[in-house]
Tab-separated table of C-alpha atoms in Angstrom:
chain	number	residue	atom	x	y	z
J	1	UNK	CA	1.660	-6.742	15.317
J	2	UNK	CA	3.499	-5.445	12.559
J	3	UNK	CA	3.009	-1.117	11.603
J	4	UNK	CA	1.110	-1.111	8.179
J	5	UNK	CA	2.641	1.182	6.243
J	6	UNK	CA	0.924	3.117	3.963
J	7	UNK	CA	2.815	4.985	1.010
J	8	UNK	CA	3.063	3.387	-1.861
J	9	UNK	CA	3.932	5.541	-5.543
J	10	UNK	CA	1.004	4.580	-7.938
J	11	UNK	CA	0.734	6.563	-10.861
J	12	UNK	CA	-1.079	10.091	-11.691
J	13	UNK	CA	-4.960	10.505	-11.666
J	14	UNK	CA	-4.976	9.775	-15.287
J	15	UNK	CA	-3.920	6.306	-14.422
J	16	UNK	CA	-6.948	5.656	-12.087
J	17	UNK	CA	-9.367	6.296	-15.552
J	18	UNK	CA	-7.160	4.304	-17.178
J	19	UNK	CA	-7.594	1.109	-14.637
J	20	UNK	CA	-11.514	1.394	-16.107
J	21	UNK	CA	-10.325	0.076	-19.144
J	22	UNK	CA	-9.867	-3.137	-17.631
J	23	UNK	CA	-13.446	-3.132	-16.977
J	24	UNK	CA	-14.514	-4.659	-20.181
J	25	UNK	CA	-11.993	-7.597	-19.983
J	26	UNK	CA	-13.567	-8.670	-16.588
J	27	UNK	CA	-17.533	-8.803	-19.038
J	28	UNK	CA	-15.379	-10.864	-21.060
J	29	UNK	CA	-14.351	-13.263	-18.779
J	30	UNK	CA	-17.451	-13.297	-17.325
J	31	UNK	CA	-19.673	-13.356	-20.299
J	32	UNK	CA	-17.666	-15.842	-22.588
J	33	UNK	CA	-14.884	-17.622	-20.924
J	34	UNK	CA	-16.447	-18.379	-17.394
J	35	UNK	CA	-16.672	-22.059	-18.341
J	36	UNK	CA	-13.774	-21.985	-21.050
J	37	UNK	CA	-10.635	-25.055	-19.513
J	38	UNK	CA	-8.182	-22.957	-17.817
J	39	UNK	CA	-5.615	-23.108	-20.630
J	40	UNK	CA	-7.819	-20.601	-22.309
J	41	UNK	CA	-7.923	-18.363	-19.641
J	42	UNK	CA	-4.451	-18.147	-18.676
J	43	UNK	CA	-4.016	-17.313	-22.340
J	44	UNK	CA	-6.954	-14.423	-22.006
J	45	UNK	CA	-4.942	-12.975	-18.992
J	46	UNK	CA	-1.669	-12.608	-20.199
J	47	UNK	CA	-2.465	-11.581	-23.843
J	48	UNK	CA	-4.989	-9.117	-22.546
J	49	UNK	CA	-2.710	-8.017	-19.612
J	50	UNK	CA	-0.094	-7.904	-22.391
J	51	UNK	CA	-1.845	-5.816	-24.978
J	52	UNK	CA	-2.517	-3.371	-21.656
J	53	UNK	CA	1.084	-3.328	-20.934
J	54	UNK	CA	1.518	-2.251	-24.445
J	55	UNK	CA	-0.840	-0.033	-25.101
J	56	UNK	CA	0.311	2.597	-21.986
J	57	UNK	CA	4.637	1.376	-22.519
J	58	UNK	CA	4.751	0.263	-26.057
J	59	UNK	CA	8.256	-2.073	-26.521
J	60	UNK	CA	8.798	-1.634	-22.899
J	61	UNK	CA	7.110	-4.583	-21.910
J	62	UNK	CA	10.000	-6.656	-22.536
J	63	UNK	CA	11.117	-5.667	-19.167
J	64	UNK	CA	8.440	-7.102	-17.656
J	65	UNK	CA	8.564	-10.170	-19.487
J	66	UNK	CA	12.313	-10.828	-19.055
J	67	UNK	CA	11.285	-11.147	-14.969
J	68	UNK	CA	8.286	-13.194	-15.448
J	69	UNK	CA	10.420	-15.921	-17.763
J	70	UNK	CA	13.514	-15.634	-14.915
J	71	UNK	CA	11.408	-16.274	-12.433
J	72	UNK	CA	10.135	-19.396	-13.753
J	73	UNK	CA	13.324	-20.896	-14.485
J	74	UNK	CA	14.381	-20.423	-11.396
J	75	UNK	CA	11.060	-22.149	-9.679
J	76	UNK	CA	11.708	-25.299	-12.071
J	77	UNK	CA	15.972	-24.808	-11.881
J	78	UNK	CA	16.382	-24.393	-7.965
J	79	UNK	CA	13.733	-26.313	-6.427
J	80	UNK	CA	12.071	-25.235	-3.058
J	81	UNK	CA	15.034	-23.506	-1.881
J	82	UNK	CA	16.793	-21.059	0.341
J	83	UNK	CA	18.826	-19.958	-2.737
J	84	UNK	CA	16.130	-20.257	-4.827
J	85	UNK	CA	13.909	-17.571	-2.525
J	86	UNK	CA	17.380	-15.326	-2.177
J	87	UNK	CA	17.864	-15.224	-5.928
J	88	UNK	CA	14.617	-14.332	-6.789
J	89	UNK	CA	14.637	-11.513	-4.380
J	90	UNK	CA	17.889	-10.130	-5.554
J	91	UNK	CA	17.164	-10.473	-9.191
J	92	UNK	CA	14.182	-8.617	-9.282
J	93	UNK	CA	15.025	-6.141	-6.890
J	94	UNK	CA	17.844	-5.312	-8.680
J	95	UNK	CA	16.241	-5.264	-11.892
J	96	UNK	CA	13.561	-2.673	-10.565
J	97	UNK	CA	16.402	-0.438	-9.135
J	98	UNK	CA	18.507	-0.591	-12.453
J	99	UNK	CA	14.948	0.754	-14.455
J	100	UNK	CA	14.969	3.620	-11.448
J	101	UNK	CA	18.193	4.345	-12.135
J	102	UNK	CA	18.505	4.622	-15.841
J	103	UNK	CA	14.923	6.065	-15.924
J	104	UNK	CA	14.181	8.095	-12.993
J	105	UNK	CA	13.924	12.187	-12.904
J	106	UNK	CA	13.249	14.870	-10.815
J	107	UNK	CA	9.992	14.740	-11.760
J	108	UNK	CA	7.024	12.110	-10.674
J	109	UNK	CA	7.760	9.568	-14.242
J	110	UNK	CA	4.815	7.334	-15.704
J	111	UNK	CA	7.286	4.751	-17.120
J	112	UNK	CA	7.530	0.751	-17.175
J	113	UNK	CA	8.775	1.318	-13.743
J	114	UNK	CA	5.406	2.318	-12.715
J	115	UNK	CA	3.954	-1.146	-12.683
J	116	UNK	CA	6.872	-2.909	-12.389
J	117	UNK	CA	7.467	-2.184	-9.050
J	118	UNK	CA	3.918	-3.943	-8.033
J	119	UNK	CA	5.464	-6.817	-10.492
J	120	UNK	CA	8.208	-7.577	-8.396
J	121	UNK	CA	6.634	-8.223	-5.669
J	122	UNK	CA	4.256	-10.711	-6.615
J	123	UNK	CA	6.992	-12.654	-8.176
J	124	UNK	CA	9.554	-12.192	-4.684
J	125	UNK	CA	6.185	-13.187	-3.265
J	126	UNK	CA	5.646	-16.376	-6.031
J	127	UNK	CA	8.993	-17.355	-5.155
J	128	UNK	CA	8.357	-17.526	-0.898
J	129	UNK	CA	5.305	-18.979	-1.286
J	130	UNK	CA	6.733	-22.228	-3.612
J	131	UNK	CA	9.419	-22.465	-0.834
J	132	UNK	CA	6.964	-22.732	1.772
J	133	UNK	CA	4.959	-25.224	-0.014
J	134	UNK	CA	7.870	-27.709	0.757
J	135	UNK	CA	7.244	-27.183	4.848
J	136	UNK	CA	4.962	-29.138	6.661
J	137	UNK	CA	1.744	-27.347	7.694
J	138	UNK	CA	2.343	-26.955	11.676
J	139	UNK	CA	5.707	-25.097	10.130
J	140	UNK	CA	3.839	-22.084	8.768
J	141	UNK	CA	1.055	-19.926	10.106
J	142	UNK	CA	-2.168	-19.393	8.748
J	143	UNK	CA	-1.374	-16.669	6.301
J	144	UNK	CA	1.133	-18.913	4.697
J	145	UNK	CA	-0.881	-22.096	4.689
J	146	UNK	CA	-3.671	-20.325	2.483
J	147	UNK	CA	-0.899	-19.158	0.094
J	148	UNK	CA	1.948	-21.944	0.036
J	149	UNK	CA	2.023	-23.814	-3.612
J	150	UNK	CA	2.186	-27.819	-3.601
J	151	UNK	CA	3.471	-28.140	-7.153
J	152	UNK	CA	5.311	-25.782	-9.308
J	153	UNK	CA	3.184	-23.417	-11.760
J	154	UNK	CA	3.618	-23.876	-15.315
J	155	UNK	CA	5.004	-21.103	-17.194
J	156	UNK	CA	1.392	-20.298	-18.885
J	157	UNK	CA	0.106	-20.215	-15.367
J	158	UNK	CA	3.192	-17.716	-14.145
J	159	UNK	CA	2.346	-15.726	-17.385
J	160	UNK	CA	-1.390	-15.459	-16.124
J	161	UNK	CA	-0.992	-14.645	-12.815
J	162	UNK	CA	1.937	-12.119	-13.791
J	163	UNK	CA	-0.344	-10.440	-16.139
J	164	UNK	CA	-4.140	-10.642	-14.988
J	165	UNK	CA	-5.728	-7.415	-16.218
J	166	UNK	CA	-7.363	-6.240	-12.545
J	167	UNK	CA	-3.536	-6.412	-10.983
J	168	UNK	CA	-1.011	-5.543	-13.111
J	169	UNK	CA	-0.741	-1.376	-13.585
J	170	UNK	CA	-1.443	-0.773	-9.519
J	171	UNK	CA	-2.053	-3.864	-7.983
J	172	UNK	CA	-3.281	-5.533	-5.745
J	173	UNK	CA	-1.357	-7.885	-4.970
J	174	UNK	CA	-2.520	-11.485	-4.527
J	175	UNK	CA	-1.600	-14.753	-4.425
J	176	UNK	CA	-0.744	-17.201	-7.041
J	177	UNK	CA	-3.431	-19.693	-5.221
J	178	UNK	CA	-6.109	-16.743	-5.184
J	179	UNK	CA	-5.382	-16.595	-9.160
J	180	UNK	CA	-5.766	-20.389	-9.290
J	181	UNK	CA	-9.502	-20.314	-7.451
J	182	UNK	CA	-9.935	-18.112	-9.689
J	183	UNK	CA	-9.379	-19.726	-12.628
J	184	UNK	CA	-11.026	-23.275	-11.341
J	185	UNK	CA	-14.190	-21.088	-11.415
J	186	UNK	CA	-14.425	-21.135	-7.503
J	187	UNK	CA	-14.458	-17.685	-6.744
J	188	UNK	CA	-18.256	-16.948	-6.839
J	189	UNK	CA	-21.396	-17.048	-4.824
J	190	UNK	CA	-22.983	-18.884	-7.198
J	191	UNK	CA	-21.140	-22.190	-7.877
J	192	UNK	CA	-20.915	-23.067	-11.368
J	193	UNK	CA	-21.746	-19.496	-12.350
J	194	UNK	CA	-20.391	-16.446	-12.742
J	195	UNK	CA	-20.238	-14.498	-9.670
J	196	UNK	CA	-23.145	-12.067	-8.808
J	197	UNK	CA	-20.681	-9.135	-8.326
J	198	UNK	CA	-21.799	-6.886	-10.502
J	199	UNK	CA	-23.574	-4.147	-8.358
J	200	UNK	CA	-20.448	-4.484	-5.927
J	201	UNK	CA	-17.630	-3.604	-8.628
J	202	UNK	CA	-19.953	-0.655	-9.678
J	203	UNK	CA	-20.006	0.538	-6.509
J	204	UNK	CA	-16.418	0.401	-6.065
J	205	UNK	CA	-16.253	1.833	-9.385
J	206	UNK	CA	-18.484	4.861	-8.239
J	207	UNK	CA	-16.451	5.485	-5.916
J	208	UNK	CA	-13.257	5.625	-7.415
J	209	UNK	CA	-14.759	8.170	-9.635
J	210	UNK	CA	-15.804	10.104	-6.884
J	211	UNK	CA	-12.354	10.404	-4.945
J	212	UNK	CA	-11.141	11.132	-9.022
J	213	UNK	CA	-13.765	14.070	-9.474
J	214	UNK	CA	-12.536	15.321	-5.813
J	215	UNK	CA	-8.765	15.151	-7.218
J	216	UNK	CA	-9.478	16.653	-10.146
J	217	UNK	CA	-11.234	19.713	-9.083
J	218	UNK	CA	-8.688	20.763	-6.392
J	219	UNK	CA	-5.449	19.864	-6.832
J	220	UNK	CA	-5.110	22.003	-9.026
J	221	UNK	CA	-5.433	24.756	-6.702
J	222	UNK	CA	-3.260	22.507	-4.344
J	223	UNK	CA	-0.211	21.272	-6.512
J	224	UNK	CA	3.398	20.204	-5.564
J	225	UNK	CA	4.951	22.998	-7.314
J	226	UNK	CA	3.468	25.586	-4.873
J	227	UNK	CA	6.106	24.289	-2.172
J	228	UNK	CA	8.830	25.636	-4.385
J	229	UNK	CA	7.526	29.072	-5.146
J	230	UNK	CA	8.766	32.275	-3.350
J	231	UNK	CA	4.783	33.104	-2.808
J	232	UNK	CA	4.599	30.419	-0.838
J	233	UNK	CA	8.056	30.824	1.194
J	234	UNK	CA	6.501	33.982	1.479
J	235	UNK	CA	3.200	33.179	3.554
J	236	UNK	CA	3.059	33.130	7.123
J	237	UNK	CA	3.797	30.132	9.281
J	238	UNK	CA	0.066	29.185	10.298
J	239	UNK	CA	-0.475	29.461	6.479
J	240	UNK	CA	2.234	27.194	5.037
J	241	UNK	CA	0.958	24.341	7.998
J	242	UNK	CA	-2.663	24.564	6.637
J	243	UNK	CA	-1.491	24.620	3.054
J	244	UNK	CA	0.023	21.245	4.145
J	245	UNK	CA	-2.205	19.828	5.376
J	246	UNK	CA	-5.064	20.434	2.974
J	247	UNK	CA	-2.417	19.355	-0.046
J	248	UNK	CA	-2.002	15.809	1.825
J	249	UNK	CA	-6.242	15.462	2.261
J	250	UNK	CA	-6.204	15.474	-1.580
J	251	UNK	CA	-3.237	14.305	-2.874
J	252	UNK	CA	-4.285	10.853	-1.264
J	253	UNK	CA	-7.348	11.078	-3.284
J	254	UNK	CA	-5.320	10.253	-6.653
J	255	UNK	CA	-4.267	6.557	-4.440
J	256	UNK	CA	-7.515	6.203	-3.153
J	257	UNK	CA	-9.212	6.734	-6.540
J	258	UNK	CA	-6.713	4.256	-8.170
J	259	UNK	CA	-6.922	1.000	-5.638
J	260	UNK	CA	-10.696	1.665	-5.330
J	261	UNK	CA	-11.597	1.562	-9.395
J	262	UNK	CA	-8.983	-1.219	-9.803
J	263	UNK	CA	-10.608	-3.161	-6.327
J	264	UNK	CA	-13.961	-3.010	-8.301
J	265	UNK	CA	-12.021	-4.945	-11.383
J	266	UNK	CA	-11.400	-8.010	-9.509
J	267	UNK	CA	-14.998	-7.612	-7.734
J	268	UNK	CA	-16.068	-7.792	-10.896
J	269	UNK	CA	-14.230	-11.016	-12.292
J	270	UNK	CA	-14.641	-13.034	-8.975
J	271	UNK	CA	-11.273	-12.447	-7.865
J	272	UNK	CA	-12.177	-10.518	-5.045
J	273	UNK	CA	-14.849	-13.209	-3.460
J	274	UNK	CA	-13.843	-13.121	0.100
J	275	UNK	CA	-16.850	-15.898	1.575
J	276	UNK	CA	-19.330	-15.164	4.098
J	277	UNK	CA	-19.647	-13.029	6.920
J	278	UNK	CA	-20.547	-14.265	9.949
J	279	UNK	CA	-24.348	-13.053	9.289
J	280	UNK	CA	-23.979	-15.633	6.073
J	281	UNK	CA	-23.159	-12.078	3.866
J	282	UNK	CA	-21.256	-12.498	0.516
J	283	UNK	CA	-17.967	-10.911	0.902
J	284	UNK	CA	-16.101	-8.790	-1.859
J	285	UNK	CA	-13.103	-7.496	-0.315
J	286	UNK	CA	-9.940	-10.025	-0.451
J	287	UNK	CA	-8.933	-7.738	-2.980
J	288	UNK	CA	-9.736	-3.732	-0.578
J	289	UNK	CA	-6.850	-1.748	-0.814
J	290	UNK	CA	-8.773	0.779	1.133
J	291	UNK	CA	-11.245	1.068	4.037
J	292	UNK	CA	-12.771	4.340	2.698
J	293	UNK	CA	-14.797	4.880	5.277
J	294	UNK	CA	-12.064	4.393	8.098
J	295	UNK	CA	-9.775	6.548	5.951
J	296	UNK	CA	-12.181	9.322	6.274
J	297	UNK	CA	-13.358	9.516	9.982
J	298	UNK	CA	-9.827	8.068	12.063
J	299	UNK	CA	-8.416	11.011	13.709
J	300	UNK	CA	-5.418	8.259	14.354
J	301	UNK	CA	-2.048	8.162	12.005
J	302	UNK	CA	-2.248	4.323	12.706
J	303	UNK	CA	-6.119	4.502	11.586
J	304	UNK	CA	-5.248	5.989	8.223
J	305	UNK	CA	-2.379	3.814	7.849
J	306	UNK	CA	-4.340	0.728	8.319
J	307	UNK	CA	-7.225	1.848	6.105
J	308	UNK	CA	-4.790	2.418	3.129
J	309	UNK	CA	-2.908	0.314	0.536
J	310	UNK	CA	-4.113	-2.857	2.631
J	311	UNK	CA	-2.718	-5.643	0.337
J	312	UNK	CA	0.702	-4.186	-0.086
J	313	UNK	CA	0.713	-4.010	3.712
J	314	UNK	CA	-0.395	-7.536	3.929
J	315	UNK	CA	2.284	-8.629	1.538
J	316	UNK	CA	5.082	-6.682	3.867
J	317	UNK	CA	3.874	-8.234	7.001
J	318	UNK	CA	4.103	-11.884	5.477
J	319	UNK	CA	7.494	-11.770	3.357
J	320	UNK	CA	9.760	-9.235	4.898
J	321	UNK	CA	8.792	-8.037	8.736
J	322	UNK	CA	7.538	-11.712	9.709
J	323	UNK	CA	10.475	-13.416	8.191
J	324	UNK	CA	12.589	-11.062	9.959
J	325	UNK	CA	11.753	-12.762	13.281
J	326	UNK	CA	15.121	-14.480	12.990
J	327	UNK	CA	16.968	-10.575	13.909
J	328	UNK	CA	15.082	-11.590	17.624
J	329	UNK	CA	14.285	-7.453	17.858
J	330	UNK	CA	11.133	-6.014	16.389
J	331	UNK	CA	12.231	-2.867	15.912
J	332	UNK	CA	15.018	-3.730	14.280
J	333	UNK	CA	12.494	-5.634	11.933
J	334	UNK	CA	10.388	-2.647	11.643
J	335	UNK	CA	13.347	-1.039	10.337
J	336	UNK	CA	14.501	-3.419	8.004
J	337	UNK	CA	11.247	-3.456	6.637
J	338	UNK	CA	10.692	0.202	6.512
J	339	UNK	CA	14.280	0.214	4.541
J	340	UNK	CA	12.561	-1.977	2.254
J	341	UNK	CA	9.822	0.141	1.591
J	342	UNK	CA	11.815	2.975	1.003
J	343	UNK	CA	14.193	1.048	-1.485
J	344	UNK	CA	11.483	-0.412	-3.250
J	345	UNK	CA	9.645	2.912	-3.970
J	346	UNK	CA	12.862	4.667	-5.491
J	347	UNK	CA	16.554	5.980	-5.247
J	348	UNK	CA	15.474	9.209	-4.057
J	349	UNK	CA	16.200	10.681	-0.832
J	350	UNK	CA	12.836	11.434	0.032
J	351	UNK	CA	11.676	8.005	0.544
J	352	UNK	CA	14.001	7.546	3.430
J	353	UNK	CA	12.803	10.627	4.803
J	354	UNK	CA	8.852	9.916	4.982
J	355	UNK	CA	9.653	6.259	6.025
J	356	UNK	CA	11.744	7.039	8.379
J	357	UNK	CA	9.210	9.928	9.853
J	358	UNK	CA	6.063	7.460	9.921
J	359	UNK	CA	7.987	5.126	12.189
J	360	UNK	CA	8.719	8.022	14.726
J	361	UNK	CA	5.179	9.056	13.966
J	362	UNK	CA	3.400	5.850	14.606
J	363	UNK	CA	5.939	4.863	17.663
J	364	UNK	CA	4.833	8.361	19.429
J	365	UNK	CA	1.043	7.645	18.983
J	366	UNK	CA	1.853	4.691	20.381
J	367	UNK	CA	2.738	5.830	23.350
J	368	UNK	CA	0.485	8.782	23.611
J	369	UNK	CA	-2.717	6.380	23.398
J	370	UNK	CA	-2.670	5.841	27.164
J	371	UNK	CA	-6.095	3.671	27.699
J	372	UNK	CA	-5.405	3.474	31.069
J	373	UNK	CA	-5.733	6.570	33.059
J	374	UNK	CA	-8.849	8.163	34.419
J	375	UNK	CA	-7.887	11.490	33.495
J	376	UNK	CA	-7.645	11.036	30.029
J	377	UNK	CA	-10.481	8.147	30.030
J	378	UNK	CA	-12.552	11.152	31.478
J	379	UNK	CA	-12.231	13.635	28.747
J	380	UNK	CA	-12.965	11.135	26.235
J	381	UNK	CA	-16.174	10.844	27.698
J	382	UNK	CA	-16.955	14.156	28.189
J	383	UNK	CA	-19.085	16.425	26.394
J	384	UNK	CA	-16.006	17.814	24.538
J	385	UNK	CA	-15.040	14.956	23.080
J	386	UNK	CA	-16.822	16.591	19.323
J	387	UNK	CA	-14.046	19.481	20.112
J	388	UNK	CA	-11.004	17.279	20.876
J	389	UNK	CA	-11.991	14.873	17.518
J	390	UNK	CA	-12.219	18.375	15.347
J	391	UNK	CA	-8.282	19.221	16.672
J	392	UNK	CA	-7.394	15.602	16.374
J	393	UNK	CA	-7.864	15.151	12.964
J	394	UNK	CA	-6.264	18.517	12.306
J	395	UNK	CA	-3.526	17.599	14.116
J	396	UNK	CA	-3.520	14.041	12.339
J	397	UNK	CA	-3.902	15.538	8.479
J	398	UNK	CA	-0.598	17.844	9.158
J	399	UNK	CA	0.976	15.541	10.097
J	400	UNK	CA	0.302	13.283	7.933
J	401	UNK	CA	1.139	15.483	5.125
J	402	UNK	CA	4.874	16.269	6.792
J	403	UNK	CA	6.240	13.348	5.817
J	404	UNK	CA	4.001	13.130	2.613
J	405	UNK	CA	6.071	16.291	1.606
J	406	UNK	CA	9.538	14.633	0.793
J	407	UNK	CA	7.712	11.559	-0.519
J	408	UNK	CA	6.248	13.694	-3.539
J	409	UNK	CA	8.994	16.350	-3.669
J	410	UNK	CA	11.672	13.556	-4.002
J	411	UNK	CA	14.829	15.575	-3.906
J	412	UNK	CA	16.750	16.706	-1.027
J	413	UNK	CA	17.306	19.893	-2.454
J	414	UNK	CA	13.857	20.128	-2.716
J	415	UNK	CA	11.728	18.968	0.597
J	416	UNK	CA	14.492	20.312	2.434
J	417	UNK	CA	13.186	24.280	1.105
J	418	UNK	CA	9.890	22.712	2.187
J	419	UNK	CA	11.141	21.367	6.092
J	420	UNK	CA	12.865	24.912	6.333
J	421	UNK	CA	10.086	26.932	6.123
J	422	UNK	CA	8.520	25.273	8.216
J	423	UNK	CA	11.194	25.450	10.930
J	424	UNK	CA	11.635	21.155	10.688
J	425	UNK	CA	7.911	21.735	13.113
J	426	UNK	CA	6.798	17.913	12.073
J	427	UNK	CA	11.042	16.884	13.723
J	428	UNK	CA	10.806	18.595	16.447
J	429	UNK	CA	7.539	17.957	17.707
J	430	UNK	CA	7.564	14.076	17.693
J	431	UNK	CA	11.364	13.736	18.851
J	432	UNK	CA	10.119	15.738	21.702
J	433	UNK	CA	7.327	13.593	22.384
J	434	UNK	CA	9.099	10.197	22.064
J	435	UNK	CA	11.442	12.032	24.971
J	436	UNK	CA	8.676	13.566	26.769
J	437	UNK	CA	6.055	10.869	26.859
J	438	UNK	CA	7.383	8.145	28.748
J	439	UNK	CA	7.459	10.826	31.407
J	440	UNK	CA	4.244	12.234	31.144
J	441	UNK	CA	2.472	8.695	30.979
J	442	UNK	CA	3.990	8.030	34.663
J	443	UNK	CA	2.496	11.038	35.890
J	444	UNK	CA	-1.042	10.667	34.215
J	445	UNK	CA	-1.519	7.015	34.807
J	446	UNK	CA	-2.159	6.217	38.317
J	447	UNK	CA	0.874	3.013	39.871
J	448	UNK	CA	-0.936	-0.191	40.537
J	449	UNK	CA	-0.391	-1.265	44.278
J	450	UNK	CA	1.274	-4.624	44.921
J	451	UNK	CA	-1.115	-7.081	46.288
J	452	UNK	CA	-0.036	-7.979	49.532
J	453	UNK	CA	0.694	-11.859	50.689
């Protein structure tokens, strides 16, 4: 199974109030258009998605809506085709990295870019799933089944789906067949109704405040530019860890706040109707971005990373790692992929730095979660298990904040003052575990004995 990996550049905190302006265009849709022929509604989502669009980047929409019309033309011009998928995957890619390049600073920009990048990869994604709906079923797995389009969208559909108001600034990402349910009125508990989501979405809602308020009150106290003063250089080792650590704990909060106010958008307009459990519970999460509560108790790096920025993750795994399969190596998919990432989020330097540190960070836990030896099976039980989960999840928030550090600082010059005062701790420790542990698992789990003829 595929790493989900969990960074993903999404705006400031003033961003995450500004995804509850989308809020009232969901009561629209609900209270007026619920019923309205889906012309209408394709019209609502892009001219409301539009006026968004224009309303935080002025004139700079026409970026956005030189991809969308592209991409169409080539879904109706090439066909279901390999040079089709290829085009559509180099065109936008290199259409996001131009707008980094002519746009981008030192600094962390709020610019067209912003929700362009989540843009392109619903229309990459648009383009793979058209080409798969020219396969025959027992071709693709599941994942692709539910997604794969029989006929071509129109361009009014495209426009919709490009534009709906609860994706387009941060995401989620979804599927043009999600949008369609949508849109046929078939995402709801209540068929022939308007879903009964409205005590869900302000629950999500409440909580996105709450992870905003948490943002808001200490980061100030816990800001980027600290890194790069001489008071800080100036603090003692154990001090410049902890200030680490407690920077990453609520830095994340400005993501969390984001996916989890924009999540309780699409709760609200149906979008994120996931069925029934298997105790015959309504479902409202095909549209989580984060497990909050798994985010907050894993002492794991692999537990955070799976309870964050789930439907980017999901859209990795099915168009770039799983395609991959074709390399016949899985790292050397994980790599491609995590190249991806790193591309994808910007031309700076410190992408390829925290990418590359989360795959030696996620290969070492890997290896250090040894199930099978009594020893270690032993102290889990134990009575000191409350102990060893306190200095786990210290442990885990430093070092999930090491690689956090170039991520946000973006410039060499400028993570690398960072790494150095911290003697490069976060390198050495986990390129002396991937040595070490192979080793040490040999001597802590016990060798099965050969059964005997």
């Amino acid at each position: 199974k595929m790493y989900s990996y969990m960074i993903m550049d999404i705006g400031t905190a003033s961003k995450s109030a500004a995804k509850a302006d989308r809020y009232p265009c969901a009561l629209v849709y609900r209270r007026f258009l619920f019923h309205q022929p889906v012309t209408v509604l394709h019209l609502f989502h892009t001219l409301s998605g539009l006026a968004l669009a224009a309303f935080n980047f002025g004139s700079q929409i026409y970026h956005s809506a030189v991809c969308v019309l592209v991409q169409f033309l080539m879904l109706r011009l090439m066909g279901r085709t390999v040079t089709a998928v290829l085009s559509s995957f180099i065109f936008q890619m290199v259409y996001l990295l131009a707008g980094y390049y002519f746009t981008a600073t030192e600094e962390y920009d709020i610019k067209w870019t912003m929700p362009h990048c989540v843009l392109t990869l619903k229309l990459i994604g648009l383009s793979f799933d058209y080409y798969d709906g020219g396969k025959e079923p027992s071709q693709l797995n599941a994942e692709q089944q539910r997604a794969a389009l029989p006929t071509v969208p129109s361009l009014l559909e495209v426009c919709g789906f490009s534009y709906f108001y609860g994706g387009f600034l941060v995401g989620p990402q979804f599927t043009l067949r999600s949008y369609q349910s949508l849109v046929a009125g078939q995402l709801t508990d209540s068929p022939g109704k308007p879903p009964n989501s409205v005590m869900p979405a302000m629950q999500r809602f409440g909580l996105g405040l709450l992870c905003l308020t948490i943002y808001a009150i200490f980061s100030p106290h816990l800001s980027d530019s600290y890194f790069l003063t001489d008071e800080y250089g100036a603090q003692p080792f154990w001090y410049r860890c902890v200030f680490i650590m407690l920077w990453a704990k609520v830095i994340l909060y400005k993501y969390v706040s984001c996916w989890v106010i924009a999540e309780g958008v699409c709760i609200l307009s149906g979008l994120g109707y996931n069925g029934v459990d298997e105790n015959g519970n309504h479902r409202w999460d095909a549209c989580a971005n984060m497990k909050v509560w798994l985010f907050e108790t894993t002492p794991l790096f692999t537990g955070t990373i799976s309870s964050f920025n789930i439907n980017t993750n999901a859209w990795v795994a099915r168009h770039v790692f799983k395609r991959l399969k074709f390399l016949g190596n899985k790292i050397l998919s994980q790599v491609a992929t995590l190249l991806f990432l790193a591309i994808w989020h910007g031309l700076h330097s410190g992408y390829i730095i925290c990418f590359s540190m989360e795959f030696i960070i996620v290969n070492v836990e890997k290896q250090a979660l040894v199930k099978d030896s009594p020893v270690l099976t032993k102290l889990a039980n134990s009575p000191f298990y409350p102990l060893i989960y306190v200095v786990q999840q210290l442990f885990h928030w430093l070092f999930m904040g090491y690689p956090l550090v170039p991520f946000c600082l973006f410039t060499y010059d400028k993570w690398l003052k960072v790494y150095s005062s911290i003697y490069f701790c976060g390198h050495l420790f986990f390129f002396t575990a991937f040595m070490v542990l192979p080793y040490l698992r040999k001597a802590l789990v016990p060798k099965r004995e050969k059964k005997q003829d």
